[in-house]
């Protein structure tokens, strides 16, 4: 922990320690305080974990788009993220680093709670939950978030270490670098230039019509030597001109990260928020707050809703699904109720049938009727209920009724789980659409207002 904390609190990265904030601990002695909390946890609970399985603390790394945030604000955002993630139940400190082009936070929090009775345990998809929370906080502070995180071939998101620092150059850029280096050695002719490329590890491939390509180390498909592929100045004729001293060595184009794709509807909302004027904004500002709109923006991004029509269709689908499940659940409950009533009536009928048989054998004696009036009334009621419930159908066996009851009960349980989720999805979708409608000035839905923008 001390090694990690010393790295996070490096004065050269945190402007002399000015960009460090802490909650319920002193960042300078946090390692000792965290360990003391572990000892208290053992004393209070009597529980102790194996040394190699005990998590001492957790670290969150949170980076921001270059030039979009000040170091002081980044630290405040990190503090808010940590507070909302730990719910104020764990000590933590936030160190904001400014040594790279992108300002970023290192958040360290104690795995043991403040009251030393519980420990934080990593849970399934905790990274996704943390990313969602961080995005929400950033949206609330009008900061950029990664719209479409890149994933590995196995579906995992790139980890932080693959986002920071200089990314390895592309195969094309490596070919350009090798060409510039080879030309810098002033080869006597084009053949000597190709030999230098081959010696530097770039295999020379010759195709039809004198086409020349280079295969970079680790590359599967060769890169063709032409300006349309490598950029201006990288045609074979350009290379020959450089060798002949007729033109300078071509300049290397700077590779930058591809611009993040933006959701059109989100851009509309963000532009309207930035304007901060007009009756639509005033109406929204009076009813809704920034956190609700941040939630709406995050919902649009997570569900890939690129325009208003897609949002409206998604909301309508959520409402339809909820009502469909509600109807199916209601039908299942009614079928389950009828089955339960039929089972009860059959049991009552079976219990009172011998009394009715005795009454019949006694030739419907008044004396017998007076002695068994209650049982006979139950028999008639059970028989009437069976006839009504079956509506002329054949009475199934009790084992069949029990099996049907179990199936309906299981179906109801499963449907109820789907129903509750559909209900939550519908409420979220309707709330998001309402937020968007009010902010963009569509109080009654989009309808004919699309052309007004």
Short mmCIF file of C-alpha atoms in Angstrom, two decimals:
data_model
loop_
_atom_site.label_atom_id
_atom_site.label_comp_id
_atom_site.label_asym_id
_atom_site.label_seq_id
_atom_site.Cartn_x
_atom_site.Cartn_y
_atom_site.Cartn_z
CA UNK A 1 0.00 0.00 0.00
CA UNK A 2 2.76 2.43 0.89
CA UNK A 3 4.38 2.00 -2.52
CA UNK A 4 1.05 2.66 -4.26
CA UNK A 5 0.22 5.60 -2.04
CA UNK A 6 3.67 7.15 -2.51
CA UNK A 7 3.18 6.95 -6.27
CA UNK A 8 -0.27 8.53 -6.03
CA UNK A 9 0.93 11.34 -3.75
CA UNK A 10 4.07 12.14 -5.78
CA UNK A 11 4.52 15.94 -5.37
CA UNK A 12 5.74 16.27 -8.96
CA UNK A 13 2.43 14.85 -10.20
CA UNK A 14 0.08 16.56 -7.70
CA UNK A 15 1.47 20.13 -7.78
CA UNK A 16 3.34 19.73 -4.53
CA UNK A 17 0.51 17.83 -2.84
CA UNK A 18 -2.04 20.59 -3.43
CA UNK A 19 -4.24 18.28 -5.53
CA UNK A 20 -4.94 15.71 -2.82
CA UNK A 21 -8.20 15.53 -0.87
CA UNK A 22 -9.16 12.97 1.77
CA UNK A 23 -12.23 11.67 3.59
CA UNK A 24 -12.01 10.31 7.15
CA UNK A 25 -8.24 9.81 6.93
CA UNK A 26 -4.96 11.69 6.55
CA UNK A 27 -3.47 10.85 3.15
CA UNK A 28 0.04 11.08 4.60
CA UNK A 29 -0.63 8.24 7.06
CA UNK A 30 -3.41 6.45 5.15
CA UNK A 31 -1.47 3.18 4.86
CA UNK A 32 -1.13 2.91 8.66
CA UNK A 33 -4.76 3.98 9.22
CA UNK A 34 -6.05 1.40 6.74
CA UNK A 35 -4.05 -1.36 8.46
CA UNK A 36 -5.29 -0.23 11.87
CA UNK A 37 -8.85 -0.52 10.61
CA UNK A 38 -8.08 -4.14 9.59
CA UNK A 39 -6.89 -4.89 13.12
CA UNK A 40 -10.04 -3.34 14.59
CA UNK A 41 -12.16 -5.37 12.16
CA UNK A 42 -10.55 -8.57 13.43
CA UNK A 43 -11.10 -7.57 17.06
CA UNK A 44 -14.73 -6.52 16.52
CA UNK A 45 -15.90 -9.39 14.30
CA UNK A 46 -13.48 -12.18 15.20
CA UNK A 47 -13.04 -12.84 11.47
CA UNK A 48 -9.67 -13.06 9.78
CA UNK A 49 -8.83 -13.79 6.17
CA UNK A 50 -5.80 -15.47 4.72
CA UNK A 51 -3.06 -12.97 4.02
CA UNK A 52 -2.91 -13.70 0.29
CA UNK A 53 -6.70 -13.35 -0.05
CA UNK A 54 -7.20 -10.21 2.04
CA UNK A 55 -7.76 -7.02 0.02
CA UNK A 56 -6.17 -4.08 1.85
CA UNK A 57 -7.57 -1.30 -0.33
CA UNK A 58 -9.03 -0.61 -3.74
CA UNK A 59 -7.92 1.87 -6.39
CA UNK A 60 -10.01 3.72 -8.97
CA UNK A 61 -8.37 5.54 -11.89
CA UNK A 62 -10.46 8.21 -13.57
CA UNK A 63 -9.18 10.17 -16.59
CA UNK A 64 -10.56 13.24 -18.36
CA UNK A 65 -10.44 14.59 -21.89
CA UNK A 66 -7.38 16.84 -22.37
CA UNK A 67 -8.08 20.55 -22.06
CA UNK A 68 -11.62 20.12 -20.76
CA UNK A 69 -11.14 20.35 -16.99
CA UNK A 70 -8.93 22.12 -14.48
CA UNK A 71 -6.91 20.10 -11.95
CA UNK A 72 -8.94 21.51 -9.06
CA UNK A 73 -12.26 20.58 -10.67
CA UNK A 74 -10.93 17.11 -11.55
CA UNK A 75 -10.12 16.56 -7.89
CA UNK A 76 -13.63 17.63 -6.87
CA UNK A 77 -15.15 15.28 -9.45
CA UNK A 78 -12.97 12.44 -8.17
CA UNK A 79 -13.99 13.17 -4.57
CA UNK A 80 -17.68 13.15 -5.52
CA UNK A 81 -17.24 9.89 -7.46
CA UNK A 82 -15.52 8.24 -4.49
CA UNK A 83 -18.14 9.48 -2.04
CA UNK A 84 -21.03 8.18 -4.16
CA UNK A 85 -19.26 4.86 -4.85
CA UNK A 86 -18.44 4.16 -1.19
CA UNK A 87 -21.64 5.87 0.10
CA UNK A 88 -19.47 7.57 2.72
CA UNK A 89 -18.84 4.26 4.52
CA UNK A 90 -15.13 3.90 3.68
CA UNK A 91 -12.16 6.22 4.17
CA UNK A 92 -10.52 7.38 0.94
CA UNK A 93 -8.26 9.98 -0.59
CA UNK A 94 -8.07 11.37 -4.12
CA UNK A 95 -4.79 12.32 -5.81
CA UNK A 96 -5.08 14.28 -9.06
CA UNK A 97 -2.15 13.92 -11.47
CA UNK A 98 -1.21 16.59 -14.00
CA UNK A 99 1.98 15.04 -15.36
CA UNK A 100 0.29 13.79 -18.53
CA UNK A 101 -1.64 15.53 -21.27
CA UNK A 102 -4.85 14.13 -19.77
CA UNK A 103 -5.57 15.03 -16.15
CA UNK A 104 -6.49 11.95 -14.17
CA UNK A 105 -7.38 10.89 -10.62
CA UNK A 106 -6.02 8.08 -8.47
CA UNK A 107 -8.67 7.23 -5.86
CA UNK A 108 -7.69 4.90 -3.01
CA UNK A 109 -10.32 3.66 -0.55
CA UNK A 110 -10.10 1.36 2.44
CA UNK A 111 -11.68 -2.06 1.98
CA UNK A 112 -12.74 -1.96 5.67
CA UNK A 113 -15.71 0.22 6.57
CA UNK A 114 -15.41 3.14 8.99
CA UNK A 115 -17.18 1.24 11.79
CA UNK A 116 -14.84 -1.73 11.23
CA UNK A 117 -17.71 -4.23 11.01
CA UNK A 118 -17.81 -4.85 7.26
CA UNK A 119 -15.55 -5.05 4.22
CA UNK A 120 -16.11 -3.98 0.65
CA UNK A 121 -16.23 -6.97 -1.67
CA UNK A 122 -15.78 -6.72 -5.40
CA UNK A 123 -18.93 -7.93 -7.13
CA UNK A 124 -19.97 -9.17 -10.55
CA UNK A 125 -19.70 -6.42 -13.19
CA UNK A 126 -18.47 -3.91 -10.62
CA UNK A 127 -16.32 -2.26 -13.30
CA UNK A 128 -19.42 -1.63 -15.41
CA UNK A 129 -21.25 -0.19 -12.40
CA UNK A 130 -18.30 2.06 -11.56
CA UNK A 131 -17.97 3.24 -15.17
CA UNK A 132 -21.69 4.05 -15.20
CA UNK A 133 -21.38 6.07 -11.98
CA UNK A 134 -18.28 7.92 -13.22
CA UNK A 135 -20.03 8.76 -16.50
CA UNK A 136 -23.05 10.04 -14.59
CA UNK A 137 -20.91 12.32 -12.43
CA UNK A 138 -19.03 13.60 -15.49
CA UNK A 139 -22.25 14.32 -17.36
CA UNK A 140 -23.58 16.22 -14.36
CA UNK A 141 -20.44 18.39 -14.53
CA UNK A 142 -20.81 18.86 -18.32
CA UNK A 143 -17.72 16.75 -19.06
CA UNK A 144 -17.12 14.34 -21.93
CA UNK A 145 -17.46 10.59 -21.54
CA UNK A 146 -16.34 7.80 -23.86
CA UNK A 147 -19.32 7.30 -26.15
CA UNK A 148 -18.30 3.95 -27.66
CA UNK A 149 -15.62 2.20 -25.56
CA UNK A 150 -13.47 -0.07 -27.69
CA UNK A 151 -13.48 -3.76 -26.75
CA UNK A 152 -11.11 -6.65 -27.19
CA UNK A 153 -11.99 -9.52 -29.50
CA UNK A 154 -13.23 -11.38 -26.41
CA UNK A 155 -15.63 -8.57 -25.55
CA UNK A 156 -13.71 -7.01 -22.66
CA UNK A 157 -13.21 -3.26 -22.49
CA UNK A 158 -9.71 -1.86 -22.76
CA UNK A 159 -8.17 -1.41 -19.32
CA UNK A 160 -6.76 1.89 -18.14
CA UNK A 161 -3.17 0.98 -18.95
CA UNK A 162 -4.09 0.64 -22.61
CA UNK A 163 -5.62 4.13 -22.69
CA UNK A 164 -2.84 6.12 -20.99
CA UNK A 165 0.49 7.19 -22.44
CA UNK A 166 1.54 6.98 -26.07
CA UNK A 167 -0.28 4.30 -28.01
CA UNK A 168 1.93 2.12 -30.23
CA UNK A 169 2.09 3.48 -33.79
CA UNK A 170 0.02 1.80 -36.47
CA UNK A 171 1.59 -0.46 -39.09
CA UNK A 172 1.37 2.36 -41.66
CA UNK A 173 3.13 4.75 -39.33
CA UNK A 174 5.88 2.21 -38.67
CA UNK A 175 6.39 1.85 -42.43
CA UNK A 176 6.58 5.66 -42.77
CA UNK A 177 9.10 5.85 -39.92
CA UNK A 178 11.25 3.15 -41.52
CA UNK A 179 11.11 4.91 -44.91
CA UNK A 180 12.19 8.24 -43.39
CA UNK A 181 14.99 6.52 -41.47
CA UNK A 182 16.19 4.70 -44.59
CA UNK A 183 16.15 7.90 -46.65
CA UNK A 184 18.08 9.63 -43.87
CA UNK A 185 20.95 7.17 -44.55
CA UNK A 186 21.17 8.59 -48.11
CA UNK A 187 21.00 5.41 -50.21
CA UNK A 188 22.73 5.55 -53.59
CA UNK A 189 19.69 4.40 -55.55
CA UNK A 190 16.22 2.92 -55.17
CA UNK A 191 17.57 -0.63 -54.92
CA UNK A 192 19.81 0.41 -52.02
CA UNK A 193 16.78 2.01 -50.36
CA UNK A 194 14.87 -1.28 -50.61
CA UNK A 195 17.85 -3.15 -49.11
CA UNK A 196 17.86 -0.74 -46.14
CA UNK A 197 14.12 -1.34 -45.63
CA UNK A 198 14.65 -5.10 -45.70
CA UNK A 199 17.56 -4.88 -43.23
CA UNK A 200 15.39 -2.88 -40.81
CA UNK A 201 12.90 -5.76 -40.67
CA UNK A 202 10.38 -4.65 -43.29
CA UNK A 203 10.02 -7.39 -45.88
CA UNK A 204 9.83 -6.09 -49.43
CA UNK A 205 6.97 -7.53 -51.51
CA UNK A 206 6.84 -7.08 -55.27
CA UNK A 207 3.58 -7.33 -57.19
CA UNK A 208 2.37 -7.07 -60.73
CA UNK A 209 3.28 -3.95 -62.68
CA UNK A 210 6.22 -3.20 -60.39
CA UNK A 211 4.03 -2.59 -57.33
CA UNK A 212 6.09 -2.51 -54.11
CA UNK A 213 4.74 -3.20 -50.61
CA UNK A 214 6.31 -3.53 -47.17
CA UNK A 215 5.33 -6.03 -44.53
CA UNK A 216 5.92 -4.59 -41.05
CA UNK A 217 6.90 -6.95 -38.21
CA UNK A 218 3.77 -8.56 -36.80
CA UNK A 219 1.66 -7.30 -39.70
CA UNK A 220 -0.50 -9.73 -41.66
CA UNK A 221 -1.27 -7.66 -44.75
CA UNK A 222 1.54 -5.69 -46.47
CA UNK A 223 1.33 -1.90 -46.83
CA UNK A 224 1.61 -0.62 -50.37
CA UNK A 225 4.16 2.09 -51.17
CA UNK A 226 1.94 4.86 -52.58
CA UNK A 227 0.70 8.27 -51.50
CA UNK A 228 -2.96 7.19 -51.37
CA UNK A 229 -1.99 4.69 -48.65
CA UNK A 230 0.87 6.37 -46.76
CA UNK A 231 0.19 10.02 -47.54
CA UNK A 232 1.80 12.75 -49.69
CA UNK A 233 5.48 12.22 -50.47
CA UNK A 234 5.42 8.42 -50.15
CA UNK A 235 4.97 7.42 -53.80
CA UNK A 236 7.84 5.44 -55.43
CA UNK A 237 8.53 8.42 -57.69
CA UNK A 238 8.66 10.69 -54.63
CA UNK A 239 11.19 8.35 -53.00
CA UNK A 240 13.36 8.35 -56.14
CA UNK A 241 13.20 12.15 -56.21
CA UNK A 242 14.40 12.29 -52.59
CA UNK A 243 17.29 9.91 -53.40
CA UNK A 244 18.22 12.11 -56.36
CA UNK A 245 18.22 15.17 -54.11
CA UNK A 246 15.35 16.79 -55.97
CA UNK A 247 13.02 17.05 -52.99
CA UNK A 248 13.23 16.82 -49.17
CA UNK A 249 12.41 13.77 -47.11
CA UNK A 250 8.61 13.57 -46.66
CA UNK A 251 7.18 14.72 -43.36
CA UNK A 252 5.47 12.25 -41.08
CA UNK A 253 1.74 12.83 -40.58
CA UNK A 254 0.72 12.96 -36.94
CA UNK A 255 -1.56 10.15 -35.87
CA UNK A 256 -4.30 11.14 -33.47
CA UNK A 257 -7.10 9.22 -31.82
CA UNK A 258 -10.18 8.80 -33.95
CA UNK A 259 -12.92 11.22 -32.93
CA UNK A 260 -15.49 9.60 -30.70
CA UNK A 261 -18.80 8.97 -32.34
CA UNK A 262 -21.52 11.11 -30.88
CA UNK A 263 -25.19 10.40 -30.55
CA UNK A 264 -27.12 12.99 -32.54
CA UNK A 265 -29.87 13.42 -29.97
CA UNK A 266 -27.29 13.82 -27.21
CA UNK A 267 -25.60 16.58 -29.22
CA UNK A 268 -28.97 18.34 -29.57
CA UNK A 269 -29.49 18.16 -25.82
CA UNK A 270 -25.96 19.26 -24.96
CA UNK A 271 -26.19 22.21 -27.32
CA UNK A 272 -29.50 23.27 -25.81
CA UNK A 273 -28.04 22.97 -22.30
CA UNK A 274 -25.04 25.06 -23.35
CA UNK A 275 -27.29 27.77 -24.78
CA UNK A 276 -29.12 28.14 -21.47
CA UNK A 277 -31.78 30.33 -22.94
CA UNK A 278 -35.22 30.29 -24.49
CA UNK A 279 -38.65 29.31 -23.17
CA UNK A 280 -37.98 25.58 -23.57
CA UNK A 281 -34.89 25.80 -21.37
CA UNK A 282 -36.69 27.94 -18.79
CA UNK A 283 -39.57 25.48 -18.67
CA UNK A 284 -37.18 22.57 -18.24
CA UNK A 285 -35.04 24.35 -15.64
CA UNK A 286 -38.13 25.07 -13.57
CA UNK A 287 -39.19 21.41 -13.38
CA UNK A 288 -36.10 19.27 -13.88
CA UNK A 289 -32.54 19.44 -12.61
CA UNK A 290 -29.16 18.70 -14.05
CA UNK A 291 -28.87 15.27 -12.49
CA UNK A 292 -32.05 14.12 -14.21
CA UNK A 293 -30.77 15.31 -17.57
CA UNK A 294 -27.42 13.60 -16.95
CA UNK A 295 -29.35 10.40 -16.33
CA UNK A 296 -31.24 10.95 -19.60
CA UNK A 297 -28.02 11.48 -21.55
CA UNK A 298 -26.51 8.34 -20.08
CA UNK A 299 -29.67 6.36 -20.90
CA UNK A 300 -29.53 7.51 -24.55
CA UNK A 301 -25.88 6.56 -24.85
CA UNK A 302 -26.26 3.14 -23.21
CA UNK A 303 -29.25 2.23 -25.37
CA UNK A 304 -27.76 3.57 -28.61
CA UNK A 305 -30.68 5.93 -29.28
CA UNK A 306 -29.34 8.14 -32.05
CA UNK A 307 -32.40 10.29 -32.78
CA UNK A 308 -35.74 11.33 -31.35
CA UNK A 309 -37.71 8.82 -33.44
CA UNK A 310 -35.61 5.99 -32.02
CA UNK A 311 -36.23 7.28 -28.48
CA UNK A 312 -39.98 7.51 -29.10
CA UNK A 313 -40.07 4.00 -30.61
CA UNK A 314 -38.03 2.58 -27.72
CA UNK A 315 -40.32 4.23 -25.17
CA UNK A 316 -43.42 2.94 -26.93
CA UNK A 317 -41.93 -0.57 -27.05
CA UNK A 318 -41.18 -0.42 -23.31
CA UNK A 319 -44.75 0.66 -22.57
CA UNK A 320 -46.20 -2.05 -24.85
CA UNK A 321 -44.05 -4.73 -23.25
CA UNK A 322 -45.13 -3.66 -19.77
CA UNK A 323 -48.83 -3.78 -20.68
CA UNK A 324 -48.38 -7.10 -22.47
CA UNK A 325 -46.71 -8.67 -19.44
CA UNK A 326 -49.33 -7.12 -17.16
CA UNK A 327 -52.09 -8.76 -19.20
CA UNK A 328 -50.31 -12.12 -19.28
CA UNK A 329 -49.68 -11.94 -15.55
CA UNK A 330 -53.33 -11.09 -14.91
CA UNK A 331 -54.50 -14.07 -17.03
CA UNK A 332 -52.09 -16.38 -15.22
CA UNK A 333 -53.30 -15.19 -11.82
CA UNK A 334 -56.91 -15.75 -12.86
CA UNK A 335 -56.11 -19.27 -14.11
CA UNK A 336 -54.25 -19.98 -10.88
CA UNK A 337 -57.20 -18.71 -8.84
CA UNK A 338 -59.67 -20.88 -10.80
CA UNK A 339 -57.45 -23.92 -10.34
CA UNK A 340 -57.16 -23.29 -6.60
CA UNK A 341 -60.94 -22.86 -6.31
CA UNK A 342 -61.54 -26.06 -8.31
CA UNK A 343 -59.10 -28.01 -6.13
CA UNK A 344 -60.85 -26.74 -3.00
CA UNK A 345 -64.27 -27.58 -4.41
CA UNK A 346 -63.14 -31.08 -5.41
CA UNK A 347 -61.76 -31.73 -1.93
CA UNK A 348 -64.99 -30.46 -0.34
CA UNK A 349 -67.05 -32.52 -2.79
CA UNK A 350 -65.06 -35.68 -1.97
CA UNK A 351 -65.48 -35.12 1.79
CA UNK A 352 -69.25 -34.54 1.64
CA UNK A 353 -70.20 -37.00 -1.11
CA UNK A 354 -70.63 -39.94 1.35
CA UNK A 355 -73.08 -37.82 3.39
CA UNK A 356 -75.12 -37.14 0.26
CA UNK A 357 -75.04 -40.84 -0.66
CA UNK A 358 -76.38 -41.63 2.85
CA UNK A 359 -79.10 -38.99 2.41
CA UNK A 360 -80.03 -40.57 -0.89
CA UNK A 361 -80.09 -44.07 0.63
CA UNK A 362 -82.37 -42.75 3.39
CA UNK A 363 -84.81 -41.74 0.64
CA UNK A 364 -84.19 -38.08 1.40
CA UNK A 365 -85.39 -38.44 4.97
CA UNK A 366 -86.20 -35.19 6.78
CA UNK A 367 -84.66 -36.60 9.94
CA UNK A 368 -81.39 -37.36 8.06
CA UNK A 369 -81.49 -33.92 6.49
CA UNK A 370 -81.86 -32.27 9.88
CA UNK A 371 -78.88 -34.26 11.24
CA UNK A 372 -76.57 -33.50 8.27
CA UNK A 373 -77.88 -30.18 6.98
CA UNK A 374 -74.47 -28.41 7.11
CA UNK A 375 -72.59 -31.21 5.31
CA UNK A 376 -75.29 -31.43 2.62
CA UNK A 377 -75.15 -27.65 2.11
CA UNK A 378 -71.37 -27.91 1.64
CA UNK A 379 -71.89 -30.73 -0.86
CA UNK A 380 -74.34 -28.71 -2.95
CA UNK A 381 -72.07 -25.66 -2.89
CA UNK A 382 -69.02 -27.74 -3.93
CA UNK A 383 -70.97 -29.37 -6.76
CA UNK A 384 -72.28 -26.01 -7.98
CA UNK A 385 -68.76 -24.53 -7.90
CA UNK A 386 -67.35 -27.47 -9.87
CA UNK A 387 -70.03 -27.16 -12.53
CA UNK A 388 -69.48 -23.44 -12.86
CA UNK A 389 -65.68 -23.69 -12.99
CA UNK A 390 -65.61 -26.57 -15.45
CA UNK A 391 -68.41 -25.15 -17.63
CA UNK A 392 -69.33 -28.59 -18.92
CA UNK A 393 -65.76 -29.89 -19.20
CA UNK A 394 -64.68 -33.22 -17.74
CA UNK A 395 -63.41 -33.12 -14.16
CA UNK A 396 -59.63 -33.74 -14.19
CA UNK A 397 -57.91 -35.95 -11.62
CA UNK A 398 -56.51 -34.35 -8.50
CA UNK A 399 -52.91 -35.16 -9.54
CA UNK A 400 -53.49 -33.29 -12.81
CA UNK A 401 -54.91 -30.32 -10.93
CA UNK A 402 -51.93 -30.26 -8.57
CA UNK A 403 -49.48 -30.37 -11.50
CA UNK A 404 -51.32 -27.55 -13.26
CA UNK A 405 -51.32 -25.52 -10.05
CA UNK A 406 -47.55 -25.90 -9.68
CA UNK A 407 -46.94 -24.92 -13.31
CA UNK A 408 -49.15 -21.85 -13.01
CA UNK A 409 -47.48 -20.84 -9.74
CA UNK A 410 -44.02 -21.14 -11.34
CA UNK A 411 -45.19 -19.19 -14.38
CA UNK A 412 -46.61 -16.45 -12.16
CA UNK A 413 -43.33 -16.17 -10.28
CA UNK A 414 -41.33 -15.93 -13.50
CA UNK A 415 -43.75 -13.45 -15.05
CA UNK A 416 -43.74 -11.30 -11.94
CA UNK A 417 -39.96 -10.97 -12.15
CA UNK A 418 -40.22 -9.91 -15.81
CA UNK A 419 -43.15 -7.64 -14.97
CA UNK A 420 -41.22 -5.75 -12.30
CA UNK A 421 -38.24 -5.28 -14.63
CA UNK A 422 -40.51 -4.18 -17.49
CA UNK A 423 -42.22 -1.76 -15.13
CA UNK A 424 -38.87 -0.25 -14.11
CA UNK A 425 -37.73 -0.08 -17.75
CA UNK A 426 -40.98 1.60 -18.78
CA UNK A 427 -40.79 4.19 -15.99
CA UNK A 428 -37.18 5.01 -16.87
CA UNK A 429 -37.93 5.29 -20.59
CA UNK A 430 -40.99 7.47 -20.03
CA UNK A 431 -39.08 9.71 -17.61
CA UNK A 432 -36.18 10.11 -20.04
CA UNK A 433 -38.50 10.96 -22.92
CA UNK A 434 -40.34 13.47 -20.74
CA UNK A 435 -37.01 15.12 -19.84
CA UNK A 436 -35.98 15.28 -23.49
CA UNK A 437 -39.39 16.60 -24.59
CA UNK A 438 -39.30 19.42 -22.05
CA UNK A 439 -35.69 20.35 -22.74
CA UNK A 440 -36.00 20.37 -26.53
CA UNK A 441 -39.41 21.99 -26.48
CA UNK A 442 -41.62 19.03 -27.36
CA UNK A 443 -44.16 19.09 -24.50
CA UNK A 444 -46.66 17.02 -26.48
CA UNK A 445 -44.13 14.78 -28.20
CA UNK A 446 -42.15 15.59 -31.31
CA UNK A 447 -44.99 15.50 -33.87
CA UNK A 448 -44.69 18.48 -36.25
CA UNK A 449 -42.03 20.30 -34.24
CA UNK A 450 -39.13 18.55 -35.96
CA UNK A 451 -39.01 21.16 -38.72
CA UNK A 452 -39.04 24.05 -36.27
CA UNK A 453 -35.52 23.40 -35.08
#
